[in-house]
Amino acid sequence: MKTHTQHLPKCKDCAIRSTALFGELETKHLDDARALRSAQVTFEAGEHLYHEGDIPTKAYTLHQGWVILFKNLRSGDRQILRFALPGDFLCYKVGYHNVMDHSAIAVSDVTLCAFPLDRFRDVIGQLPELAFAISSITETATQRCHSSLTTIASHPAEAKVAFLLLSLFIREMTLRTGEMCIPFPITQEDIADALGLTSIHVNRVFQSLRKQGLIECKNRCLWIPNKTALAKVAKIPLNELEEIMIGTAAPHC
Amino acid sequence: MKTHTQHLPKCKDCAIRSTALFGELETKHLDDARALRSAQVTFEAGEHLYHEGDIPTKAYTLHQGWVILFKNLRSGDRQILRFALPGDFLCYKVGYHNVMDHSAIAVSDVTLCAFPLDRFRDVIGQLPELAFAISSITETATQRCHSSLTTIASHPAEAKVAFLLLSLFIREMTLRTGEMCIPFPITQEDIADALGLTSIHVNRVFQSLRKQGLIECKNRCLWIPNKTALAKVAKIPLNELEEIMIGTAAPHC
DNA sequence: CGGGGAGTTGAATGCAGTCAACAAATGTGG
DNA sequence: CCACATTTGTTGACTGCATTCAACTCCCCG
């Protein structure tokens, strides 16, 4: 982990600001919002951002790269709770049990904007909008969790994989326009750990989806030629999925 | 649904106040907190509190009875997201997409305290503590969702059922001390819909758990003689589960 | 007393897991 | 730059948990 406090990039030039929440706040309360950010931080692929049990002091907006949020299980393997993509808000915790219930690890090299948590208390006093902004983010997170829960609990493996790939594809594509594939730094085993399947079975599903022409995936890149068709396999209407996956994700400065 | 605005019970006499969040706020900001409550509302068993797609105007603290939160699936059946018990906070929504992503139905006759959502905006301006209180609740909800996700994704049916029964038991037992069973108004099919199993398989698991002496369940009542033993089957340490399930749940007046 | 919902039981099917071996891709040190 | 090691992906055979379908019982409620 490296921390940079000097020469931070200007917020107004930030490519992901439009997908992040401070984008909206900034117009009205530019200074308050900016004042929250303390530093930019980088982690290398494979580094832990935080561990289950940690008491966090900083929240992060993910600026670049992918992060996996997961819980370690007694049995030795892990349950992936969420894939965090640029624009996502991580590690915000204000409740009584201010202990992280999961760990986070960088899957690719990542850059984050750091916000000391204690400053939130002060700023929210003067800026109630921030409280609603954060509520909105948490609600989105819960909504996505509901969506995952539904898919994982009651659909066959092919639908689960289709759902996850399509979700990630939609989220990543909103960040980059006009490209013919998205970077896809996760492994089939990661997908298995997210969906409660074995990597072997995920592999079989991948091949089946490839044969049907629904996905193209090689060299750490993913392309979905026909989102509607894949949504059908995922057993969720495309517009519904897009509504959940796109939209305000994080405060960003 | 019936609404009562007269002769509301006094908050300080409320049995569940201690498990709810306003319990803490009240000492400092009694009047502000009370002012939020507009009415008590009752629903009969089987009545819907709200539907997926609704734009809510009121949030509720569940005062008595159980409520099921669920999503209807294309396939015709439903995915249960959460069982709400007395003390739980329902239907709070402030984000941009202020549309409910799920429906709620009363499983037993229920009483709720209603809080008009528009008042929250005003009060939070003067009372930032309320913002944190609500954040805390939402975090707990997300944490429980994580916990469900983990259990449902990666454990066999017996562990899933054990996990759910134990969770409900622990939560309900904090509300009533010294009793030899908890009211258990849900059916095996409800459990199946929550865990992504068939009711037939849930039934087989029930019988297996009964034979092992881990649960006693009849006449809409549940008793767990040995929580530690059942936690072992659920593949989660008892103290960890208790930490997630007990504690601040809802603002309550 | 009859009807309907909830719970129970059995047999057959199938989806996904397990084990094992191998191939391909990626990374590392000499 | 090549040789080797490690990780990731691929394939096949076998097993088993959970589903499906169907029939039947129990219990509550009108």
PDB file of C-alpha atoms (C1' of nucleotides) in Angstrom, chain B residues 187-189 200 203-204 207 210 220, chain C residues 5-12 17:
ATOM      1  CA  THR B 187     -44.574 -22.478   7.424  1.00  0.00           C
ATOM      2  CA  GLN B 188     -42.006 -24.916   6.103  1.00  0.00           C
ATOM      3  CA  GLU B 189     -42.745 -23.539   2.678  1.00  0.00           C
ATOM      4  CA  ILE B 200     -40.374 -31.230   0.742  1.00  0.00           C
ATOM      5  CA  ASN B 203     -39.515 -31.172   5.741  1.00  0.00           C
ATOM      6  CA  ARG B 204     -36.964 -33.979   5.552  1.00  0.00           C
ATOM      7  CA  GLN B 207     -37.384 -34.457  10.726  1.00  0.00           C
ATOM      8  CA  ARG B 210     -36.002 -33.368  15.357  1.00  0.00           C
ATOM      9  CA  ARG B 220     -46.635 -22.826  15.619  1.00  0.00           C
TER      10      ARG B 220
ATOM     11  C1'  DG C   5     -53.701 -25.784   3.727  1.00  0.00           C
ATOM     12  C1'  DA C   6     -49.727 -27.776   5.855  1.00  0.00           C
ATOM     13  C1'  DG C   7     -47.024 -31.579   6.630  1.00  0.00           C
ATOM     14  C1'  DT C   8     -45.260 -36.477   5.434  1.00  0.00           C
ATOM     15  C1'  DT C   9     -43.582 -40.382   2.733  1.00  0.00           C
ATOM     16  C1'  DG C  10     -41.609 -42.971  -1.321  1.00  0.00           C
ATOM     17  C1'  DA C  11     -39.482 -43.631  -5.884  1.00  0.00           C
ATOM     18  C1'  DA C  12     -37.189 -41.830  -9.860  1.00  0.00           C
ATOM     19  C1'  DG C  17     -19.955 -31.939  -6.490  1.00  0.00           C
TER      20       DG C  17
END
